[in-house]
Amino acid sequence: MEEEPGVDIETLIDEFEYIPGHFHLEMNLNFESCTPVQFRRRDIKMKRDTLQFQLEFDSGFQQFGVRNLQGVFSFYLDEFDTAKDIFVSITQDDHNNLNAWANLAYVYDRLDMEDQASQCTDKLSHLMGLEEEDSKEVRLRAARCLAEQGYAHAFDVGLLNEEDNMEKLMAGISLYEKALEYGKHEIPVEEKRSWFFTMASLCMRLDRLLMKKEDAEMSRLINFNKTLNLLRESVKSSSCHYKALAWCYIGMMLEKQQTFSTTPMGIHDCGYSGKDPLDCFGKALVDAKDDPLILNRLAKIFYFLGKQDMAIGICNMALDALQDPKRNWQAYSTRAQIFIKMYVRDLERAKMGLGGMPDREYLTNAKSDLTSILNVYPCLKTYFDMGQVCYYMGVDAVQELLVVDENALDTALVCIAKATEFDLGDMLPEIQLLKGKCLRVKNEEQNAIECFKQAIQLDNKGFLGTESFRYLMEMLLSLYSQHSISAENLTHEVECWVKKAQEIYTPEKVSQELQVVCRNNTAEVVNLSKVMIGAGKMDLVKLLFQSMKVNVRKPGLSFRSSSF
């Protein structure tokens, strides 16, 4: 009997309401990049590293969604064998995983392994129900397939603006809703709650973007009420992980109710009327108290929320539960980052005349925590954080222009050098910025300028941290005042890098930084402007003087240090 030909992937695309796999999704990841190749690879690698941490944290219902996405990222990093091995391992652990079979068929096809690709397509055809009537099992497989695709949208790369980000978040939420519709009552209750939690996370990210838009209150209200309902179901989970974080998120949502003109109905419908956010945070800690991994996750959340005292307290709880730096390095790392942030926060206030000198004990404590883990978990982030600490220890507070501890500054440069030895170390603008600041204080002006230039070139379009541009302008003007650069060369440099900055940052951010530079270097800017007028650079002169009139607050110094 003649064997029937295998069903190709195009047939599946034509005949079904959904398409398994990740390579066809309308994600920036699957399209030709608008950003330079090296930036795209950097962003993919960073997302993949995040997924590895996520897999350690969530090894339950959504682990296959995480692993599928890891395989996709590996494929786009040209690690085809790694991608293939990941997809194969998923099909072995979960024989019914539609996305894994579809992704594996795609990789085999790209590797010109036609027989293997055909076998995967046949298997996919069978699992999707092409050979049988629709059944509960088929619909459950479809639901899980769609949920994994919805999860992937939260990790897209190359998002150039907030509208693009919102679009991806809404697409992810929509895929989860479609998954719930497909699976209906066949989805196990606990698995469904894990989906609710992830949907709520996407909705919360969407709300942060909607808050920036004018006349978006109605859209926010709908999204806000949906989020609370999802979280209400999530706290019923038997998983301490989902339960603790869901209570934390409910507390965060309740803190936002004052941003509406009227109390959202979701608060009343879910039974949270008059509930104090602190009570929700307390419930989260009760559920997480015996699990250092969850406590570390909560500490990170409070750290990014700016609740530093609470974050330190939670880190202490995690360390009380598990003090071994090798097994609980994250608690030491997070606590060190908090100490650094608290020092920089007080430093900013001192520079604005709103407080006294920052407490350098923060730096001592941060260094102690980082020292505890450097030997057991040396990584890019740890060396970068240690470099920050040593930099602040090595320079005078407030002005940061004089060396007060040469050894500390040298140690900072050593840490930066070690950080660059790790994968991505030479691709992060944060590291080049810190290196430039160290060299600036050591009076190595030309080397510092090169670092600031490199930091700008490594920034993604639309990035909010513009300190490198400010430092570069100030360094160039400093060389001009020292007669180390001619007016003509300075004009060329300023014109070139202002144009470069305008290509990368928003016009508001460029004007913001130029304002600070002009006001701190008025005499040099006036002299430079005269030369520019003589050279016919009227647009640039106009930009400089317009910037001096803008009354906006410069970004906090801690922005970039917490950006990766």
PDB file of C-alpha atoms in Angstrom, residues 208-432:
ATOM      1  CA  ARG A 208       1.847  51.744  33.326  1.00  0.00           C
ATOM      2  CA  LEU A 209       1.872  52.733  29.663  1.00  0.00           C
ATOM      3  CA  LEU A 210      -1.745  53.893  29.656  1.00  0.00           C
ATOM      4  CA  MET A 211      -1.036  56.168  32.628  1.00  0.00           C
ATOM      5  CA  LYS A 212       1.240  58.266  30.411  1.00  0.00           C
ATOM      6  CA  LYS A 213      -1.490  58.936  27.880  1.00  0.00           C
ATOM      7  CA  GLU A 214      -3.984  61.764  28.059  1.00  0.00           C
ATOM      8  CA  ASP A 215      -7.708  60.956  28.080  1.00  0.00           C
ATOM      9  CA  ALA A 216      -6.985  57.272  28.717  1.00  0.00           C
ATOM     10  CA  GLU A 217      -8.946  56.912  31.965  1.00  0.00           C
ATOM     11  CA  MET A 218     -11.742  54.831  30.444  1.00  0.00           C
ATOM     12  CA  SER A 219      -9.256  52.414  28.877  1.00  0.00           C
ATOM     13  CA  ARG A 220      -7.391  52.283  32.170  1.00  0.00           C
ATOM     14  CA  LEU A 221     -10.573  51.572  34.118  1.00  0.00           C
ATOM     15  CA  ILE A 222     -11.454  48.597  31.926  1.00  0.00           C
ATOM     16  CA  ASN A 223      -7.902  47.246  32.146  1.00  0.00           C
ATOM     17  CA  PHE A 224      -7.670  47.985  35.905  1.00  0.00           C
ATOM     18  CA  ASN A 225     -10.895  46.114  36.708  1.00  0.00           C
ATOM     19  CA  LYS A 226      -9.828  43.156  34.566  1.00  0.00           C
ATOM     20  CA  THR A 227      -6.471  43.030  36.357  1.00  0.00           C
ATOM     21  CA  LEU A 228      -8.043  42.980  39.814  1.00  0.00           C
ATOM     22  CA  ASN A 229     -10.390  40.165  38.803  1.00  0.00           C
ATOM     23  CA  LEU A 230      -7.482  38.140  37.465  1.00  0.00           C
ATOM     24  CA  LEU A 231      -5.498  38.698  40.650  1.00  0.00           C
ATOM     25  CA  ARG A 232      -8.482  37.764  42.809  1.00  0.00           C
ATOM     26  CA  GLU A 233      -8.466  34.364  41.112  1.00  0.00           C
ATOM     27  CA  SER A 234      -4.663  34.112  41.295  1.00  0.00           C
ATOM     28  CA  VAL A 235      -4.557  34.416  45.101  1.00  0.00           C
ATOM     29  CA  LYS A 236      -6.635  31.219  45.285  1.00  0.00           C
ATOM     30  CA  SER A 237      -3.682  29.296  43.843  1.00  0.00           C
ATOM     31  CA  SER A 238      -2.140  26.523  45.914  1.00  0.00           C
ATOM     32  CA  SER A 239       1.263  27.717  44.692  1.00  0.00           C
ATOM     33  CA  CYS A 240       2.970  29.998  47.209  1.00  0.00           C
ATOM     34  CA  HIS A 241       4.758  31.606  44.276  1.00  0.00           C
ATOM     35  CA  TYR A 242       1.588  32.792  42.527  1.00  0.00           C
ATOM     36  CA  LYS A 243      -0.283  33.474  45.754  1.00  0.00           C
ATOM     37  CA  ALA A 244       2.412  35.676  47.298  1.00  0.00           C
ATOM     38  CA  LEU A 245       3.103  37.680  44.157  1.00  0.00           C
ATOM     39  CA  ALA A 246      -0.614  38.080  43.434  1.00  0.00           C
ATOM     40  CA  TRP A 247      -1.180  39.628  46.878  1.00  0.00           C
ATOM     41  CA  CYS A 248       1.774  41.924  46.259  1.00  0.00           C
ATOM     42  CA  TYR A 249       0.304  42.965  42.906  1.00  0.00           C
ATOM     43  CA  ILE A 250      -3.107  43.601  44.485  1.00  0.00           C
ATOM     44  CA  GLY A 251      -1.404  45.944  46.946  1.00  0.00           C
ATOM     45  CA  MET A 252       0.285  47.737  44.041  1.00  0.00           C
ATOM     46  CA  MET A 253      -3.053  48.080  42.242  1.00  0.00           C
ATOM     47  CA  LEU A 254      -4.799  49.463  45.323  1.00  0.00           C
ATOM     48  CA  GLU A 255      -2.077  52.094  45.634  1.00  0.00           C
ATOM     49  CA  LYS A 256      -3.055  53.273  42.151  1.00  0.00           C
ATOM     50  CA  GLN A 257      -6.730  53.867  42.898  1.00  0.00           C
ATOM     51  CA  GLN A 258      -5.971  57.506  43.715  1.00  0.00           C
ATOM     52  CA  THR A 259      -4.883  58.039  40.111  1.00  0.00           C
ATOM     53  CA  PHE A 260      -8.515  57.743  38.977  1.00  0.00           C
ATOM     54  CA  SER A 261     -11.166  60.436  39.282  1.00  0.00           C
ATOM     55  CA  THR A 262     -13.489  57.875  40.869  1.00  0.00           C
ATOM     56  CA  THR A 263     -12.888  54.566  42.613  1.00  0.00           C
ATOM     57  CA  PRO A 264     -12.745  51.757  40.024  1.00  0.00           C
ATOM     58  CA  MET A 265     -15.701  49.378  40.343  1.00  0.00           C
ATOM     59  CA  GLY A 266     -13.321  46.436  40.300  1.00  0.00           C
ATOM     60  CA  ILE A 267     -12.225  47.348  43.828  1.00  0.00           C
ATOM     61  CA  HIS A 268     -15.791  47.050  45.087  1.00  0.00           C
ATOM     62  CA  ASP A 269     -16.620  43.989  42.966  1.00  0.00           C
ATOM     63  CA  CYS A 270     -13.575  42.091  44.241  1.00  0.00           C
ATOM     64  CA  GLY A 271     -14.251  42.987  47.883  1.00  0.00           C
ATOM     65  CA  TYR A 272     -11.236  45.259  48.317  1.00  0.00           C
ATOM     66  CA  SER A 273     -13.137  48.397  49.348  1.00  0.00           C
ATOM     67  CA  GLY A 274     -11.205  50.188  52.072  1.00  0.00           C
ATOM     68  CA  LYS A 275      -8.461  47.547  52.039  1.00  0.00           C
ATOM     69  CA  ASP A 276      -5.030  48.905  52.921  1.00  0.00           C
ATOM     70  CA  PRO A 277      -2.271  48.029  50.414  1.00  0.00           C
ATOM     71  CA  LEU A 278       0.012  47.277  53.357  1.00  0.00           C
ATOM     72  CA  ASP A 279      -2.338  44.459  54.382  1.00  0.00           C
ATOM     73  CA  CYS A 280      -1.881  42.934  50.931  1.00  0.00           C
ATOM     74  CA  PHE A 281       1.894  43.272  51.143  1.00  0.00           C
ATOM     75  CA  GLY A 282       1.723  41.617  54.553  1.00  0.00           C
ATOM     76  CA  LYS A 283      -0.242  38.672  53.149  1.00  0.00           C
ATOM     77  CA  ALA A 284       2.391  38.303  50.433  1.00  0.00           C
ATOM     78  CA  LEU A 285       5.148  38.095  53.040  1.00  0.00           C
ATOM     79  CA  VAL A 286       3.218  35.551  55.104  1.00  0.00           C
ATOM     80  CA  ASP A 287       2.865  33.295  52.068  1.00  0.00           C
ATOM     81  CA  ALA A 288       6.532  33.722  51.130  1.00  0.00           C
ATOM     82  CA  LYS A 289       8.182  33.715  54.558  1.00  0.00           C
ATOM     83  CA  ASP A 290       9.723  30.233  54.253  1.00  0.00           C
ATOM     84  CA  ASP A 291      10.826  30.492  50.622  1.00  0.00           C
ATOM     85  CA  PRO A 292      13.970  32.573  49.916  1.00  0.00           C
ATOM     86  CA  LEU A 293      13.313  32.442  46.154  1.00  0.00           C
ATOM     87  CA  ILE A 294       9.907  34.114  46.485  1.00  0.00           C
ATOM     88  CA  LEU A 295      11.210  36.567  49.078  1.00  0.00           C
ATOM     89  CA  ASN A 296      13.965  37.592  46.677  1.00  0.00           C
ATOM     90  CA  ARG A 297      11.370  38.164  43.979  1.00  0.00           C
ATOM     91  CA  LEU A 298       9.312  40.345  46.324  1.00  0.00           C
ATOM     92  CA  ALA A 299      12.423  42.275  47.367  1.00  0.00           C
ATOM     93  CA  LYS A 300      13.141  43.053  43.705  1.00  0.00           C
ATOM     94  CA  ILE A 301       9.596  44.315  43.205  1.00  0.00           C
ATOM     95  CA  PHE A 302       9.770  46.660  46.186  1.00  0.00           C
ATOM     96  CA  TYR A 303      13.218  47.783  45.084  1.00  0.00           C
ATOM     97  CA  PHE A 304      11.875  48.900  41.712  1.00  0.00           C
ATOM     98  CA  LEU A 305       8.837  50.473  43.408  1.00  0.00           C
ATOM     99  CA  GLY A 306      11.182  52.658  45.434  1.00  0.00           C
ATOM    100  CA  LYS A 307      10.186  51.061  48.763  1.00  0.00           C
ATOM    101  CA  GLN A 308      13.793  50.538  49.780  1.00  0.00           C
ATOM    102  CA  ASP A 309      13.314  49.990  53.519  1.00  0.00           C
ATOM    103  CA  MET A 310      10.743  47.270  52.841  1.00  0.00           C
ATOM    104  CA  ALA A 311      13.003  45.726  50.214  1.00  0.00           C
ATOM    105  CA  ILE A 312      15.925  45.541  52.660  1.00  0.00           C
ATOM    106  CA  GLY A 313      13.675  43.986  55.289  1.00  0.00           C
ATOM    107  CA  ILE A 314      12.587  41.294  52.840  1.00  0.00           C
ATOM    108  CA  CYS A 315      16.205  40.610  51.833  1.00  0.00           C
ATOM    109  CA  ASN A 316      16.972  40.151  55.528  1.00  0.00           C
ATOM    110  CA  MET A 317      14.091  37.674  55.801  1.00  0.00           C
ATOM    111  CA  ALA A 318      15.490  35.737  52.841  1.00  0.00           C
ATOM    112  CA  LEU A 319      18.937  35.661  54.423  1.00  0.00           C
ATOM    113  CA  ASP A 320      17.498  34.569  57.762  1.00  0.00           C
ATOM    114  CA  ALA A 321      15.939  31.635  55.922  1.00  0.00           C
ATOM    115  CA  LEU A 322      19.093  30.835  53.911  1.00  0.00           C
ATOM    116  CA  GLN A 323      22.375  32.598  54.612  1.00  0.00           C
ATOM    117  CA  ASP A 324      24.683  30.596  52.336  1.00  0.00           C
ATOM    118  CA  PRO A 325      25.928  33.047  49.650  1.00  0.00           C
ATOM    119  CA  LYS A 326      26.317  30.220  47.149  1.00  0.00           C
ATOM    120  CA  ARG A 327      22.682  29.137  47.425  1.00  0.00           C
ATOM    121  CA  ASN A 328      21.153  32.539  48.109  1.00  0.00           C
ATOM    122  CA  TRP A 329      23.376  34.992  46.252  1.00  0.00           C
ATOM    123  CA  GLN A 330      20.350  36.876  44.956  1.00  0.00           C
ATOM    124  CA  ALA A 331      19.460  38.221  48.397  1.00  0.00           C
ATOM    125  CA  TYR A 332      22.980  39.615  48.856  1.00  0.00           C
ATOM    126  CA  SER A 333      22.966  41.050  45.338  1.00  0.00           C
ATOM    127  CA  THR A 334      19.576  42.733  45.699  1.00  0.00           C
ATOM    128  CA  ARG A 335      20.434  44.175  49.100  1.00  0.00           C
ATOM    129  CA  ALA A 336      23.676  45.602  47.686  1.00  0.00           C
ATOM    130  CA  GLN A 337      21.769  47.205  44.801  1.00  0.00           C
ATOM    131  CA  ILE A 338      19.350  48.740  47.302  1.00  0.00           C
ATOM    132  CA  PHE A 339      22.205  50.223  49.358  1.00  0.00           C
ATOM    133  CA  ILE A 340      23.695  51.692  46.167  1.00  0.00           C
ATOM    134  CA  LYS A 341      20.353  53.153  45.164  1.00  0.00           C
ATOM    135  CA  MET A 342      19.814  54.682  48.604  1.00  0.00           C
ATOM    136  CA  TYR A 343      23.244  56.308  48.458  1.00  0.00           C
ATOM    137  CA  VAL A 344      22.625  57.702  44.966  1.00  0.00           C
ATOM    138  CA  ARG A 345      19.165  58.909  46.021  1.00  0.00           C
ATOM    139  CA  ASP A 346      20.644  60.887  48.899  1.00  0.00           C
ATOM    140  CA  LEU A 347      23.445  62.111  46.628  1.00  0.00           C
ATOM    141  CA  GLU A 348      20.877  63.526  44.202  1.00  0.00           C
ATOM    142  CA  ARG A 349      19.076  65.287  47.029  1.00  0.00           C
ATOM    143  CA  ALA A 350      22.324  66.788  48.293  1.00  0.00           C
ATOM    144  CA  LYS A 351      23.165  68.097  44.822  1.00  0.00           C
ATOM    145  CA  MET A 352      19.791  69.830  44.696  1.00  0.00           C
ATOM    146  CA  GLY A 353      20.297  71.288  48.164  1.00  0.00           C
ATOM    147  CA  LEU A 354      17.515  69.197  49.659  1.00  0.00           C
ATOM    148  CA  GLY A 355      19.573  67.285  52.185  1.00  0.00           C
ATOM    149  CA  GLY A 356      22.913  66.711  53.810  1.00  0.00           C
ATOM    150  CA  MET A 357      25.796  64.543  52.640  1.00  0.00           C
ATOM    151  CA  PRO A 358      24.856  60.948  51.787  1.00  0.00           C
ATOM    152  CA  ASP A 359      25.712  58.294  54.345  1.00  0.00           C
ATOM    153  CA  ARG A 360      28.776  56.440  53.049  1.00  0.00           C
ATOM    154  CA  GLU A 361      27.858  53.501  55.269  1.00  0.00           C
ATOM    155  CA  TYR A 362      25.492  52.522  52.464  1.00  0.00           C
ATOM    156  CA  LEU A 363      28.557  51.957  50.301  1.00  0.00           C
ATOM    157  CA  THR A 364      30.314  49.981  53.022  1.00  0.00           C
ATOM    158  CA  ASN A 365      27.285  47.708  53.429  1.00  0.00           C
ATOM    159  CA  ALA A 366      26.923  47.245  49.682  1.00  0.00           C
ATOM    160  CA  LYS A 367      30.591  46.340  49.331  1.00  0.00           C
ATOM    161  CA  SER A 368      30.269  43.790  52.127  1.00  0.00           C
ATOM    162  CA  ASP A 369      27.317  42.080  50.447  1.00  0.00           C
ATOM    163  CA  LEU A 370      28.999  42.044  47.032  1.00  0.00           C
ATOM    164  CA  THR A 371      32.222  40.669  48.529  1.00  0.00           C
ATOM    165  CA  SER A 372      30.179  37.810  50.014  1.00  0.00           C
ATOM    166  CA  ILE A 373      29.103  36.625  46.583  1.00  0.00           C
ATOM    167  CA  LEU A 374      31.985  37.583  44.280  1.00  0.00           C
ATOM    168  CA  ASN A 375      33.874  34.372  45.007  1.00  0.00           C
ATOM    169  CA  VAL A 376      30.846  32.088  44.698  1.00  0.00           C
ATOM    170  CA  TYR A 377      28.909  33.857  41.922  1.00  0.00           C
ATOM    171  CA  PRO A 378      31.152  36.128  39.878  1.00  0.00           C
ATOM    172  CA  CYS A 379      29.064  37.614  37.081  1.00  0.00           C
ATOM    173  CA  LEU A 380      28.761  40.747  34.971  1.00  0.00           C
ATOM    174  CA  LYS A 381      26.165  42.382  37.242  1.00  0.00           C
ATOM    175  CA  THR A 382      28.124  41.712  40.441  1.00  0.00           C
ATOM    176  CA  TYR A 383      31.319  43.208  39.034  1.00  0.00           C
ATOM    177  CA  PHE A 384      29.413  46.193  37.673  1.00  0.00           C
ATOM    178  CA  ASP A 385      27.767  46.825  41.048  1.00  0.00           C
ATOM    179  CA  MET A 386      31.130  46.520  42.811  1.00  0.00           C
ATOM    180  CA  GLY A 387      32.567  48.949  40.273  1.00  0.00           C
ATOM    181  CA  GLN A 388      29.815  51.441  41.134  1.00  0.00           C
ATOM    182  CA  VAL A 389      30.462  51.104  44.848  1.00  0.00           C
ATOM    183  CA  CYS A 390      34.203  51.582  44.470  1.00  0.00           C
ATOM    184  CA  TYR A 391      33.683  54.566  42.175  1.00  0.00           C
ATOM    185  CA  TYR A 392      31.554  56.363  44.755  1.00  0.00           C
ATOM    186  CA  MET A 393      34.046  55.420  47.473  1.00  0.00           C
ATOM    187  CA  GLY A 394      36.862  56.848  45.375  1.00  0.00           C
ATOM    188  CA  VAL A 395      35.394  60.280  44.535  1.00  0.00           C
ATOM    189  CA  ASP A 396      34.241  63.223  46.587  1.00  0.00           C
ATOM    190  CA  ALA A 397      30.547  63.302  47.332  1.00  0.00           C
ATOM    191  CA  VAL A 398      28.280  65.746  45.459  1.00  0.00           C
ATOM    192  CA  GLN A 399      30.757  67.082  42.854  1.00  0.00           C
ATOM    193  CA  GLU A 400      32.424  63.744  42.003  1.00  0.00           C
ATOM    194  CA  LEU A 401      35.358  65.609  40.494  1.00  0.00           C
ATOM    195  CA  LEU A 402      38.138  64.914  43.007  1.00  0.00           C
ATOM    196  CA  VAL A 403      39.813  61.660  43.958  1.00  0.00           C
ATOM    197  CA  VAL A 404      39.522  60.873  47.668  1.00  0.00           C
ATOM    198  CA  ASP A 405      40.629  57.224  47.456  1.00  0.00           C
ATOM    199  CA  GLU A 406      42.905  56.316  44.534  1.00  0.00           C
ATOM    200  CA  ASN A 407      42.852  52.615  45.412  1.00  0.00           C
ATOM    201  CA  ALA A 408      39.060  52.493  45.370  1.00  0.00           C
ATOM    202  CA  LEU A 409      38.993  54.160  41.960  1.00  0.00           C
ATOM    203  CA  ASP A 410      41.572  51.707  40.599  1.00  0.00           C
ATOM    204  CA  THR A 411      39.524  48.827  42.013  1.00  0.00           C
ATOM    205  CA  ALA A 412      36.473  50.211  40.213  1.00  0.00           C
ATOM    206  CA  LEU A 413      38.356  50.120  36.910  1.00  0.00           C
ATOM    207  CA  VAL A 414      39.520  46.549  37.609  1.00  0.00           C
ATOM    208  CA  CYS A 415      35.909  45.502  38.276  1.00  0.00           C
ATOM    209  CA  ILE A 416      34.807  47.168  35.040  1.00  0.00           C
ATOM    210  CA  ALA A 417      37.528  45.291  33.145  1.00  0.00           C
ATOM    211  CA  LYS A 418      36.368  41.989  34.676  1.00  0.00           C
ATOM    212  CA  ALA A 419      32.757  42.804  33.798  1.00  0.00           C
ATOM    213  CA  THR A 420      33.681  43.304  30.152  1.00  0.00           C
ATOM    214  CA  GLU A 421      35.184  39.796  30.064  1.00  0.00           C
ATOM    215  CA  PHE A 422      31.682  38.341  30.391  1.00  0.00           C
ATOM    216  CA  ASP A 423      29.330  37.865  27.470  1.00  0.00           C
ATOM    217  CA  LEU A 424      27.668  41.214  26.659  1.00  0.00           C
ATOM    218  CA  GLY A 425      30.083  43.076  28.923  1.00  0.00           C
ATOM    219  CA  ASP A 426      31.408  45.159  26.048  1.00  0.00           C
ATOM    220  CA  MET A 427      27.916  45.836  24.709  1.00  0.00           C
ATOM    221  CA  LEU A 428      26.335  47.565  27.704  1.00  0.00           C
ATOM    222  CA  PRO A 429      26.314  51.400  27.732  1.00  0.00           C
ATOM    223  CA  GLU A 430      26.104  51.382  31.538  1.00  0.00           C
ATOM    224  CA  ILE A 431      29.587  49.920  31.774  1.00  0.00           C
ATOM    225  CA  GLN A 432      31.108  52.412  29.341  1.00  0.00           C
TER     226      GLN A 432
END
